[in-house]
Amino acid sequence: MIEIKNLSFGYKSNELLLKNLNLIISKEQKISIIGRSGCGKTTLLMLLAGIISDYEGRIIINNENLTEMRSETGVVFQNGGLFPWKTVYGNLALGLKAKKVDRIEIDRKISRVLKDLGIDNLKNKYLKELSGGQKQRVAIARTLVLDSDILLLDEPSASLDAFTKDNFQNILLKIYNKYQLCSVLVTHDIEEAVLLGQNIVVMKDGKLEKIIDNEELFGKKDIKNQISFYERCINLRKTLE
Amino acid sequence: MKHVLGISIVLIMWILFAYLFQNTIPLPNEVFLNFVKIFGKQLFTPTLQSISLLFSGLFFSIIIGVHLGIYMGLSKRGNKLLDSVIYSIYPIPKSALLQVLIIIFTSMFWMKSTLIFIIVVFPVIITVKDAIRVIPKEVFYHAKSLSLNKKQMYKDLIIPAILPNLFTTLRISIGNSIAVLYLSETRGIGSGLGYFIDSSVVSNNLNMFTGIFVLSLIGYILFILIDLIEYKFCKWV
Ligand SMILES: Nc1ncnc2c1ncn2[C@@H]1O[C@H](COP(=O)(O)OP(=O)(O)O)[C@@H](O)[C@H]1O
Ligand SMILES: [Mg+2]
């Protein structure tokens, strides 16, 4: 669970980028946050990840004040942030080795997660051999092997072409279903926000303007073939303007 | 394969020049025969001297250069402190320092080794520093979230990130350091292959070329060595 209370932050001391945000994301909730480029989405994720720490207000994770980065908070950075000098396996094993998990357990976990993401054939490949969509899946896998309870995604499909994007989003939905995660996905893509959020939070001028309940559409089969999906997209676009 | 091609081209050019300058440049086969003949005798000690000089110079410049480079790459303060110093020392023509080193050092070996060190260490520092600077910050964030210990930070992040550029710099540096090696070996109390080549100029033309051949061979073997290590450790590039 993530609780954001009166959160304010600015890179420059005289100018706030995020102004008095309040939001509660419950244990297994999946939300999407939508806002224009430069509105502070990445910054908000960096705050929730514990990477930026000189903020005002409170961020409470599972009833504890957030003071430093946690290995159970998985972050999928916009540009991946994977280690290019390691294979897919090496990237996934790194955190487990740091936690002194034994070798057999490491292999077991990695195999399972790679299979769930449909990339078990890439285990021994280096980053340079992967496509954009594959890299993003590895980045998600890297967080899942660590038994993460929170997943923060920064525009994970922004660099993908339309077909790869569809595929990636479906896999993400599958992961949402299978793993007990509290997930925050930020995006500037309206369809993605509707597709991947139980709740859609609209971010504007440094504030969280509106929360839209999207439960009835979230995770439904074939949703992109339904009128109601596009109605919601159109409404959301109006809100953003 | 690339070696076969390279060596063939060198040999062809060598033969061509040997025919052009018939009384000055010996043919490859003459040099090889002479190499086999004198390697165990006159050539052995100079070769050993040159190799140990080269290795000691390279060894210390890598060890110290990598450490300073990492320090500067990781710490803002370290960078501030050293950056201006390094950039102001770097353009000084180092080979001109030879005379100064001759006065300072009592040991000829360490004098010469220091000269190689001074030539190689700066590019190593700058390469390592810059390689660390371009590591995406997200990579560090992830490392931090895993609370990697110091040893893991070096083994899994810093060392692999600097290796490819370090190898490139070393290749360039080897060329430079062999040039200074020759220079330094002909000064002061001469030693090694440099002195061997220099002292054969008048007396024995064939020996001179054999000395040059051995010096080139050393450089060539070092190149191949770096290739092999790079192949082993930088598969990801
Ligand atoms: N490290 C930083 N230092 C100063 N300003 C920054 C930094 N990172 C981002 N900004 C500024 O903060 C604003 C929000 O950035 P960001 O959170 O990346 O927006 P978004 O992810 O929504 O596109 C932008 O105007 C950006 O220029
Ligand atoms: Mg962003």
Short mmCIF file of C-alpha atoms and ligand atoms in Angstrom, two decimals:
data_model
loop_
_atom_site.label_atom_id
_atom_site.label_comp_id
_atom_site.label_asym_id
_atom_site.label_seq_id
_atom_site.Cartn_x
_atom_site.Cartn_y
_atom_site.Cartn_z
CA MET A 1 0.00 0.00 0.00
CA ILE A 2 1.20 3.50 -0.84
CA GLU A 3 -0.06 6.56 1.00
CA ILE A 4 0.89 9.97 -0.27
CA LYS A 5 0.09 12.76 2.15
CA ASN A 6 0.52 16.46 1.43
CA LEU A 7 3.45 15.68 -0.83
CA SER A 8 5.22 18.70 -2.31
CA PHE A 9 8.45 18.83 -4.23
CA GLY A 10 10.42 21.13 -6.50
CA TYR A 11 13.88 20.82 -8.03
CA LYS A 12 14.36 24.53 -7.45
CA SER A 13 13.68 25.74 -3.94
CA ASN A 14 11.46 28.61 -5.06
CA GLU A 15 9.30 26.67 -7.50
CA LEU A 16 7.17 23.67 -6.67
CA LEU A 17 6.71 21.04 -9.37
CA LEU A 18 4.39 18.84 -7.33
CA LYS A 19 1.96 20.67 -5.12
CA ASN A 20 0.36 19.07 -2.11
CA LEU A 21 -0.48 15.67 -3.58
CA ASN A 22 -2.74 13.27 -1.73
CA LEU A 23 -3.41 9.74 -2.87
CA ILE A 24 -3.90 6.31 -1.38
CA ILE A 25 -3.16 3.23 -3.46
CA SER A 26 -4.29 0.09 -1.74
CA LYS A 27 -2.47 -3.20 -1.54
CA GLU A 28 -3.26 -4.81 -4.86
CA GLN A 29 -4.52 -1.82 -6.73
CA LYS A 30 -3.32 -0.93 -10.19
CA ILE A 31 -3.49 2.71 -11.06
CA SER A 32 -2.41 4.70 -14.04
CA ILE A 33 -1.40 8.32 -13.80
CA ILE A 34 -1.78 10.37 -16.92
CA GLY A 35 -0.38 13.80 -17.63
CA ARG A 36 1.36 15.80 -20.30
CA SER A 37 5.07 15.62 -20.82
CA GLY A 38 6.96 17.60 -18.24
CA CYS A 39 4.13 17.65 -15.69
CA GLY A 40 6.22 15.73 -13.19
CA LYS A 41 5.25 12.09 -13.70
CA THR A 42 8.78 10.74 -13.65
CA THR A 43 9.57 12.93 -10.67
CA LEU A 44 6.61 11.49 -8.77
CA LEU A 45 7.83 7.95 -9.47
CA MET A 46 11.33 8.86 -8.34
CA LEU A 47 9.80 10.10 -5.10
CA LEU A 48 7.77 6.92 -4.61
CA ALA A 49 10.88 4.85 -5.34
CA GLY A 50 12.83 6.66 -2.66
CA ILE A 51 15.35 8.00 -5.16
CA ILE A 52 14.47 11.62 -4.43
CA SER A 53 14.21 12.21 -0.73
CA ASP A 54 14.17 15.95 -0.04
CA TYR A 55 10.41 16.36 -0.30
CA GLU A 56 7.80 17.84 1.95
CA GLY A 57 4.89 15.80 3.25
CA ARG A 58 4.82 12.07 3.75
CA ILE A 59 5.12 8.93 1.67
CA ILE A 60 4.06 5.85 3.58
CA ILE A 61 4.66 2.39 2.19
CA ASN A 62 2.98 -0.52 3.93
CA ASN A 63 2.48 1.63 7.03
CA GLU A 64 6.10 2.73 7.23
CA ASN A 65 7.57 6.07 6.32
CA LEU A 66 9.64 5.79 3.16
CA THR A 67 13.22 6.65 4.07
CA GLU A 68 15.33 4.84 1.49
CA MET A 69 15.02 2.70 -1.62
CA ARG A 70 13.52 -0.74 -1.02
CA SER A 71 14.42 -3.81 -3.01
CA GLU A 72 10.73 -4.78 -3.00
CA THR A 73 9.80 -1.65 -4.89
CA GLY A 74 10.46 -2.49 -8.52
CA VAL A 75 11.06 0.37 -10.88
CA VAL A 76 10.83 0.05 -14.64
CA PHE A 77 12.63 3.16 -15.80
CA GLN A 78 11.73 4.88 -19.01
CA ASN A 79 15.01 3.83 -20.60
CA GLY A 80 15.12 0.48 -18.86
CA GLY A 81 18.12 0.93 -16.62
CA LEU A 82 19.24 -2.62 -17.27
CA PHE A 83 22.91 -3.61 -17.03
CA PRO A 84 24.16 -3.98 -20.61
CA TRP A 85 27.21 -5.99 -19.54
CA LYS A 86 25.04 -8.72 -18.08
CA THR A 87 22.90 -11.29 -19.81
CA VAL A 88 19.17 -11.38 -19.14
CA TYR A 89 19.92 -14.05 -16.55
CA GLY A 90 22.69 -11.95 -15.03
CA ASN A 91 20.42 -8.93 -14.74
CA LEU A 92 17.81 -10.97 -12.93
CA ALA A 93 20.24 -12.84 -10.72
CA LEU A 94 22.02 -9.74 -9.47
CA GLY A 95 19.45 -8.77 -6.84
CA LEU A 96 18.94 -12.34 -5.72
CA LYS A 97 22.68 -12.84 -5.28
CA ALA A 98 22.84 -9.65 -3.26
CA LYS A 99 20.17 -11.15 -1.03
CA LYS A 100 22.23 -14.33 -0.72
CA VAL A 101 19.56 -16.52 -2.24
CA ASP A 102 21.01 -19.92 -3.11
CA ARG A 103 21.78 -20.90 -6.65
CA ILE A 104 19.00 -23.43 -7.16
CA GLU A 105 16.37 -21.03 -5.88
CA ILE A 106 17.76 -18.28 -8.12
CA ASP A 107 17.46 -20.49 -11.20
CA ARG A 108 13.98 -21.59 -10.23
CA LYS A 109 12.72 -18.05 -9.70
CA ILE A 110 14.27 -16.73 -12.88
CA SER A 111 12.85 -19.53 -15.01
CA ARG A 112 9.38 -18.99 -13.62
CA VAL A 113 9.35 -15.24 -14.15
CA LEU A 114 10.85 -15.43 -17.62
CA LYS A 115 8.22 -17.96 -18.59
CA ASP A 116 5.45 -15.72 -17.24
CA LEU A 117 6.73 -12.91 -19.41
CA GLY A 118 7.19 -15.13 -22.42
CA ILE A 119 10.91 -14.54 -22.72
CA ASP A 120 12.46 -17.73 -21.36
CA ASN A 121 14.26 -18.14 -24.69
CA LEU A 122 16.22 -14.93 -24.07
CA LYS A 123 17.84 -16.07 -20.84
CA ASN A 124 21.43 -15.98 -22.10
CA LYS A 125 21.17 -12.99 -24.40
CA TYR A 126 22.83 -9.64 -23.87
CA LEU A 127 20.91 -6.39 -24.03
CA LYS A 128 22.21 -5.52 -27.49
CA GLU A 129 20.49 -8.62 -28.83
CA LEU A 130 17.05 -7.63 -27.54
CA SER A 131 14.29 -5.55 -29.09
CA GLY A 132 12.70 -2.63 -27.26
CA GLY A 133 9.71 -4.66 -26.15
CA GLN A 134 11.90 -7.50 -24.96
CA LYS A 135 14.02 -5.10 -22.92
CA GLN A 136 10.96 -3.73 -21.17
CA ARG A 137 9.83 -7.24 -20.33
CA VAL A 138 13.26 -8.01 -18.89
CA ALA A 139 13.03 -4.84 -16.83
CA ILE A 140 9.73 -6.05 -15.39
CA ALA A 141 11.12 -9.53 -14.84
CA ARG A 142 14.02 -8.02 -12.92
CA THR A 143 11.60 -6.57 -10.39
CA LEU A 144 9.36 -9.64 -10.17
CA VAL A 145 12.13 -12.05 -9.22
CA LEU A 146 12.72 -9.97 -6.12
CA ASP A 147 9.17 -10.69 -4.89
CA SER A 148 8.32 -7.05 -5.28
CA ASP A 149 5.09 -5.81 -3.77
CA ILE A 150 5.17 -2.46 -5.56
CA LEU A 151 5.76 -1.91 -9.24
CA LEU A 152 6.45 1.56 -10.61
CA LEU A 153 6.36 1.87 -14.39
CA ASP A 154 7.54 4.97 -16.21
CA GLU A 155 5.93 5.11 -19.66
CA PRO A 156 6.96 1.51 -20.29
CA SER A 157 5.61 1.35 -23.82
CA ALA A 158 6.49 4.86 -24.97
CA SER A 159 9.26 3.68 -27.26
CA LEU A 160 7.40 0.71 -28.73
CA ASP A 161 5.63 0.47 -32.07
CA ALA A 162 1.87 -0.14 -32.12
CA PHE A 163 1.92 -3.93 -32.39
CA THR A 164 4.69 -4.45 -29.87
CA LYS A 165 2.82 -2.07 -27.60
CA ASP A 166 -0.40 -4.13 -27.77
CA ASN A 167 1.52 -7.25 -27.04
CA PHE A 168 3.40 -5.66 -24.16
CA GLN A 169 0.25 -4.28 -22.60
CA ASN A 170 -1.43 -7.69 -22.73
CA ILE A 171 1.54 -9.27 -21.01
CA LEU A 172 1.46 -6.58 -18.36
CA LEU A 173 -2.22 -7.30 -17.72
CA LYS A 174 -1.39 -10.96 -17.34
CA ILE A 175 1.32 -10.10 -14.83
CA TYR A 176 -1.11 -7.86 -12.94
CA ASN A 177 -3.40 -10.85 -12.67
CA LYS A 178 -0.83 -13.32 -11.58
CA TYR A 179 1.32 -11.37 -9.15
CA GLN A 180 0.08 -9.60 -6.06
CA LEU A 181 1.26 -6.13 -6.88
CA CYS A 182 0.46 -2.57 -6.03
CA SER A 183 1.23 -0.89 -9.30
CA VAL A 184 1.63 2.70 -10.43
CA LEU A 185 2.01 3.27 -14.15
CA VAL A 186 2.61 6.77 -15.44
CA THR A 187 1.99 7.59 -19.06
CA HIS A 188 1.06 10.33 -21.48
CA ASP A 189 -0.80 7.80 -23.61
CA ILE A 190 -4.56 8.03 -23.06
CA GLU A 191 -5.37 4.53 -24.32
CA GLU A 192 -2.69 3.03 -22.18
CA ALA A 193 -4.01 4.81 -19.11
CA VAL A 194 -7.51 3.44 -19.71
CA LEU A 195 -6.25 -0.02 -20.55
CA LEU A 196 -3.95 -0.48 -17.59
CA GLY A 197 -5.56 1.33 -14.66
CA GLN A 198 -8.29 0.27 -12.25
CA ASN A 199 -8.21 3.93 -11.41
CA ILE A 200 -6.96 6.69 -13.65
CA VAL A 201 -5.41 9.67 -11.97
CA VAL A 202 -5.17 12.85 -13.97
CA MET A 203 -2.12 14.96 -13.24
CA LYS A 204 -2.15 18.60 -14.23
CA ASP A 205 -0.22 21.68 -13.17
CA GLY A 206 1.58 19.78 -10.44
CA LYS A 207 -1.65 18.52 -8.90
CA LEU A 208 -3.59 15.29 -8.98
CA GLU A 209 -6.76 16.74 -10.47
CA LYS A 210 -9.15 13.91 -10.74
CA ILE A 211 -9.46 10.22 -10.05
CA ILE A 212 -11.57 8.22 -12.48
CA ASP A 213 -12.94 4.84 -11.46
CA ASN A 214 -12.14 2.52 -14.36
CA GLU A 215 -12.96 -0.81 -12.69
CA GLU A 216 -15.68 -1.78 -15.19
CA LEU A 217 -13.26 -1.57 -18.15
CA PHE A 218 -9.99 -2.63 -16.56
CA GLY A 219 -8.72 -6.04 -17.56
CA LYS A 220 -11.77 -6.91 -19.67
CA LYS A 221 -11.22 -9.13 -22.64
CA ASP A 222 -11.07 -7.57 -26.08
CA ILE A 223 -11.60 -4.19 -24.56
CA LYS A 224 -10.09 -2.34 -27.48
CA ASN A 225 -12.98 -3.54 -29.66
CA GLN A 226 -15.60 -1.90 -27.48
CA ILE A 227 -17.17 1.49 -27.82
CA SER A 228 -17.12 2.13 -24.08
CA PHE A 229 -13.32 2.00 -24.16
CA TYR A 230 -13.13 4.80 -26.70
CA GLU A 231 -15.80 6.82 -24.93
CA ARG A 232 -13.64 6.78 -21.86
CA CYS A 233 -10.61 7.75 -23.88
CA ILE A 234 -12.45 10.70 -25.38
CA ASN A 235 -13.66 11.87 -21.99
CA LEU A 236 -10.18 11.55 -20.57
CA ARG A 237 -8.78 13.61 -23.42
CA LYS A 238 -11.24 16.38 -22.60
CA THR A 239 -10.18 16.34 -18.98
CA LEU A 240 -6.57 16.76 -20.00
CA GLU A 241 -7.17 19.73 -22.27
CA MET B 1 42.02 -14.47 -40.15
CA LYS B 2 42.46 -10.73 -39.75
CA HIS B 3 45.94 -11.47 -38.43
CA VAL B 4 46.89 -13.57 -41.45
CA LEU B 5 45.82 -10.80 -43.78
CA GLY B 6 47.59 -8.13 -41.75
CA ILE B 7 50.83 -10.05 -41.53
CA SER B 8 50.77 -10.84 -45.25
CA ILE B 9 50.40 -7.16 -46.13
CA VAL B 10 53.25 -6.20 -43.80
CA LEU B 11 55.46 -8.89 -45.31
CA ILE B 12 54.69 -7.86 -48.87
CA MET B 13 55.48 -4.24 -48.10
CA TRP B 14 58.63 -5.26 -46.30
CA ILE B 15 59.83 -7.31 -49.31
CA LEU B 16 58.97 -4.44 -51.64
CA PHE B 17 61.02 -1.99 -49.62
CA ALA B 18 63.85 -4.51 -49.26
CA TYR B 19 64.14 -4.62 -53.06
CA LEU B 20 63.88 -0.86 -53.35
CA PHE B 21 66.64 -0.26 -50.80
CA GLN B 22 68.70 -3.33 -51.44
CA ASN B 23 71.77 -2.42 -49.41
CA THR B 24 69.91 -0.99 -46.43
CA ILE B 25 66.87 -3.13 -45.73
CA PRO B 26 67.33 -6.89 -45.37
CA LEU B 27 64.69 -9.37 -46.51
CA PRO B 28 62.30 -10.90 -43.96
CA ASN B 29 63.84 -14.36 -44.21
CA GLU B 30 67.30 -12.96 -43.43
CA VAL B 31 65.93 -11.24 -40.35
CA PHE B 32 64.07 -14.37 -39.19
CA LEU B 33 67.19 -16.49 -39.57
CA ASN B 34 69.25 -13.94 -37.69
CA PHE B 35 66.56 -13.79 -35.00
CA VAL B 36 66.75 -17.55 -34.46
CA LYS B 37 70.54 -17.38 -34.46
CA ILE B 38 71.05 -14.57 -31.97
CA PHE B 39 67.90 -14.68 -29.83
CA GLY B 40 69.39 -17.09 -27.30
CA LYS B 41 72.59 -15.02 -27.16
CA GLN B 42 72.87 -11.24 -27.67
CA LEU B 43 69.12 -10.63 -27.93
CA PHE B 44 67.87 -12.45 -24.88
CA THR B 45 68.87 -10.00 -22.16
CA PRO B 46 67.79 -6.84 -24.03
CA THR B 47 64.41 -8.41 -24.81
CA LEU B 48 63.89 -9.31 -21.17
CA GLN B 49 64.90 -5.81 -20.10
CA SER B 50 62.51 -4.17 -22.52
CA ILE B 51 59.62 -6.43 -21.62
CA SER B 52 60.02 -5.88 -17.89
CA LEU B 53 60.27 -2.15 -18.43
CA LEU B 54 57.15 -2.09 -20.57
CA PHE B 55 55.21 -4.26 -18.16
CA SER B 56 56.18 -2.33 -15.06
CA GLY B 57 55.24 0.95 -16.74
CA LEU B 58 51.91 -0.39 -17.99
CA PHE B 59 51.16 -2.17 -14.73
CA PHE B 60 51.54 0.89 -12.54
CA SER B 61 49.74 3.20 -14.93
CA ILE B 62 46.76 0.83 -15.13
CA ILE B 63 46.59 0.28 -11.37
CA ILE B 64 46.92 3.92 -10.45
CA GLY B 65 45.04 5.27 -13.47
CA VAL B 66 42.03 3.04 -12.92
CA HIS B 67 41.83 3.92 -9.23
CA LEU B 68 42.12 7.65 -9.79
CA GLY B 69 39.69 7.48 -12.72
CA ILE B 70 37.10 5.63 -10.64
CA TYR B 71 37.52 8.07 -7.78
CA MET B 72 37.05 11.01 -10.13
CA GLY B 73 34.15 9.39 -11.92
CA LEU B 74 32.23 8.59 -8.76
CA SER B 75 32.93 11.56 -6.54
CA LYS B 76 32.09 15.12 -7.49
CA ARG B 77 34.65 16.40 -5.02
CA GLY B 78 37.33 14.05 -6.30
CA ASN B 79 36.66 15.23 -9.81
CA LYS B 80 36.83 18.90 -8.89
CA LEU B 81 40.08 18.33 -7.05
CA LEU B 82 41.87 16.37 -9.75
CA ASP B 83 40.31 17.53 -12.97
CA SER B 84 42.08 20.86 -13.24
CA VAL B 85 45.37 19.31 -12.16
CA ILE B 86 45.16 16.57 -14.76
CA TYR B 87 44.09 18.80 -17.59
CA SER B 88 46.91 21.21 -16.93
CA ILE B 89 49.57 18.50 -16.69
CA TYR B 90 48.30 16.45 -19.62
CA PRO B 91 49.48 18.70 -22.48
CA ILE B 92 53.08 18.88 -21.19
CA PRO B 93 55.28 17.03 -23.69
CA LYS B 94 56.16 14.08 -21.55
CA SER B 95 59.13 12.80 -23.49
CA ALA B 96 60.81 16.13 -22.81
CA LEU B 97 60.65 15.20 -19.15
CA LEU B 98 63.18 12.46 -19.84
CA GLN B 99 66.08 14.75 -19.03
CA VAL B 100 64.48 15.77 -15.75
CA LEU B 101 63.82 12.16 -14.80
CA ILE B 102 67.44 11.26 -15.55
CA ILE B 103 68.52 13.81 -12.97
CA ILE B 104 65.93 12.78 -10.36
CA PHE B 105 66.25 9.02 -10.51
CA THR B 106 69.28 7.05 -9.46
CA SER B 107 67.84 3.80 -10.79
CA MET B 108 67.80 3.73 -14.57
CA PHE B 109 65.07 1.10 -14.63
CA TRP B 110 62.66 3.14 -12.54
CA MET B 111 63.51 6.29 -14.44
CA LYS B 112 62.48 4.66 -17.69
CA SER B 113 59.50 2.90 -16.18
CA THR B 114 58.31 6.22 -14.75
CA LEU B 115 58.46 7.82 -18.17
CA ILE B 116 56.19 5.13 -19.60
CA PHE B 117 53.94 5.52 -16.58
CA ILE B 118 53.62 9.26 -17.13
CA ILE B 119 52.71 8.74 -20.77
CA VAL B 120 50.10 6.05 -20.21
CA VAL B 121 48.50 7.03 -16.92
CA PHE B 122 46.71 10.18 -18.13
CA PRO B 123 44.71 8.62 -20.95
CA VAL B 124 43.79 5.78 -18.59
CA ILE B 125 42.51 8.18 -15.93
CA ILE B 126 40.48 10.20 -18.41
CA THR B 127 39.06 7.11 -20.12
CA VAL B 128 37.96 5.52 -16.88
CA LYS B 129 36.48 8.72 -15.54
CA ASP B 130 34.48 9.34 -18.69
CA ALA B 131 33.30 5.72 -18.90
CA ILE B 132 31.85 6.04 -15.42
CA ARG B 133 30.29 9.39 -16.21
CA VAL B 134 28.19 7.92 -19.03
CA ILE B 135 26.71 5.07 -17.00
CA PRO B 136 22.98 5.87 -16.94
CA LYS B 137 21.87 7.06 -13.52
CA GLU B 138 19.11 4.45 -13.56
CA VAL B 139 21.76 1.75 -13.38
CA PHE B 140 23.04 3.30 -10.16
CA TYR B 141 19.50 3.66 -8.81
CA HIS B 142 18.88 -0.01 -9.36
CA ALA B 143 22.16 -0.94 -7.72
CA LYS B 144 21.21 1.24 -4.78
CA SER B 145 17.79 -0.34 -4.41
CA LEU B 146 19.49 -3.72 -4.16
CA SER B 147 21.89 -2.34 -1.53
CA LEU B 148 24.84 -3.92 -3.30
CA ASN B 149 27.96 -3.98 -1.19
CA LYS B 150 31.18 -2.38 -2.31
CA LYS B 151 32.61 -5.54 -3.81
CA GLN B 152 29.47 -6.18 -5.85
CA MET B 153 29.37 -2.56 -6.98
CA TYR B 154 32.84 -2.96 -8.45
CA LYS B 155 32.41 -6.43 -9.83
CA ASP B 156 28.95 -6.02 -11.31
CA LEU B 157 28.84 -2.36 -12.26
CA ILE B 158 31.98 -0.27 -12.29
CA ILE B 159 34.60 -2.64 -13.68
CA PRO B 160 32.45 -3.98 -16.54
CA ALA B 161 31.42 -0.43 -17.44
CA ILE B 162 35.00 0.77 -17.83
CA LEU B 163 36.57 -2.30 -19.48
CA PRO B 164 35.72 -1.72 -23.17
CA ASN B 165 37.04 1.84 -23.19
CA LEU B 166 40.00 0.85 -21.08
CA PHE B 167 41.04 -1.77 -23.62
CA THR B 168 40.81 0.74 -26.44
CA THR B 169 42.97 3.18 -24.54
CA LEU B 170 45.47 0.45 -23.72
CA ARG B 171 45.83 -0.42 -27.39
CA ILE B 172 46.66 3.16 -28.23
CA SER B 173 48.89 3.45 -25.19
CA ILE B 174 50.91 0.39 -26.13
CA GLY B 175 51.94 2.05 -29.37
CA ASN B 176 52.91 5.17 -27.47
CA SER B 177 54.73 3.36 -24.73
CA ILE B 178 56.84 1.33 -27.16
CA ALA B 179 57.87 4.58 -28.80
CA VAL B 180 58.95 6.02 -25.45
CA LEU B 181 60.49 2.74 -24.48
CA TYR B 182 62.82 2.99 -27.44
CA LEU B 183 63.57 6.61 -26.69
CA SER B 184 64.30 6.02 -23.02
CA GLU B 185 66.42 2.95 -23.65
CA THR B 186 68.77 4.91 -25.85
CA ARG B 187 69.37 7.58 -23.21
CA GLY B 188 71.32 7.60 -20.00
CA ILE B 189 72.89 4.23 -19.53
CA GLY B 190 71.36 2.43 -22.47
CA SER B 191 69.66 -0.94 -22.07
CA GLY B 192 67.13 -3.23 -23.66
CA LEU B 193 66.16 -3.50 -27.27
CA GLY B 194 66.34 0.26 -27.79
CA TYR B 195 70.02 0.27 -26.97
CA PHE B 196 70.56 -2.93 -28.95
CA ILE B 197 69.02 -1.33 -32.03
CA ASP B 198 70.87 1.93 -31.56
CA SER B 199 74.25 0.33 -31.06
CA SER B 200 73.84 -1.94 -34.10
CA VAL B 201 73.21 0.95 -36.49
CA VAL B 202 76.83 1.27 -37.50
CA SER B 203 78.21 -2.18 -36.82
CA ASN B 204 75.53 -4.62 -37.86
CA ASN B 205 72.63 -3.63 -40.03
CA LEU B 206 70.99 -7.04 -39.84
CA ASN B 207 71.06 -7.01 -36.04
CA MET B 208 69.45 -3.60 -36.03
CA PHE B 209 66.54 -4.84 -38.08
CA THR B 210 66.24 -7.95 -35.96
CA GLY B 211 65.97 -5.68 -32.90
CA ILE B 212 63.23 -3.66 -34.56
CA PHE B 213 61.53 -6.91 -35.48
CA VAL B 214 61.54 -8.12 -31.87
CA LEU B 215 60.26 -4.81 -30.58
CA SER B 216 57.40 -4.94 -33.07
CA LEU B 217 56.73 -8.53 -32.13
CA ILE B 218 56.36 -7.54 -28.47
CA GLY B 219 53.83 -4.88 -29.41
CA TYR B 220 51.99 -7.29 -31.62
CA ILE B 221 51.77 -9.95 -28.93
CA LEU B 222 50.48 -7.37 -26.45
CA PHE B 223 47.78 -6.39 -28.95
CA ILE B 224 46.68 -9.98 -29.36
CA LEU B 225 46.70 -10.43 -25.61
CA ILE B 226 44.38 -7.47 -25.17
CA ASP B 227 42.15 -8.81 -27.95
CA LEU B 228 41.84 -12.12 -26.14
CA ILE B 229 41.09 -10.58 -22.77
CA GLU B 230 38.59 -8.23 -24.35
CA TYR B 231 36.90 -11.09 -26.14
CA LYS B 232 36.56 -12.92 -22.85
CA PHE B 233 35.26 -10.02 -20.76
CA CYS B 234 33.44 -7.72 -23.17
CA LYS B 235 31.10 -10.05 -24.98
CA TRP B 236 28.30 -7.61 -24.34
CA VAL B 237 29.66 -4.77 -26.47
N1 LIG C 1 16.98 16.40 -12.16
C1 LIG C 1 16.25 17.48 -12.48
N2 LIG C 1 16.67 18.71 -12.15
C2 LIG C 1 15.94 19.81 -12.45
N3 LIG C 1 14.77 19.78 -13.11
C3 LIG C 1 14.30 18.59 -13.48
C4 LIG C 1 15.01 17.37 -13.21
N4 LIG C 1 14.31 16.33 -13.69
C5 LIG C 1 13.21 16.88 -14.27
N5 LIG C 1 13.20 18.22 -14.14
C6 LIG C 1 12.14 19.14 -14.61
O1 LIG C 1 10.97 18.84 -13.94
C7 LIG C 1 9.83 18.86 -14.80
C8 LIG C 1 9.12 17.53 -14.74
O2 LIG C 1 9.93 16.52 -15.25
P1 LIG C 1 9.49 15.00 -15.29
O3 LIG C 1 9.11 14.56 -13.92
O4 LIG C 1 10.54 14.24 -15.96
O5 LIG C 1 8.19 15.11 -16.21
P2 LIG C 1 7.42 13.98 -17.01
O6 LIG C 1 7.97 12.65 -16.61
O7 LIG C 1 5.98 14.13 -16.63
O8 LIG C 1 7.61 14.25 -18.46
C9 LIG C 1 10.36 19.19 -16.17
O9 LIG C 1 10.15 20.56 -16.42
C10 LIG C 1 11.83 18.91 -16.08
O10 LIG C 1 12.55 19.77 -16.89
MG MG C 2 8.95 11.22 -17.77
#
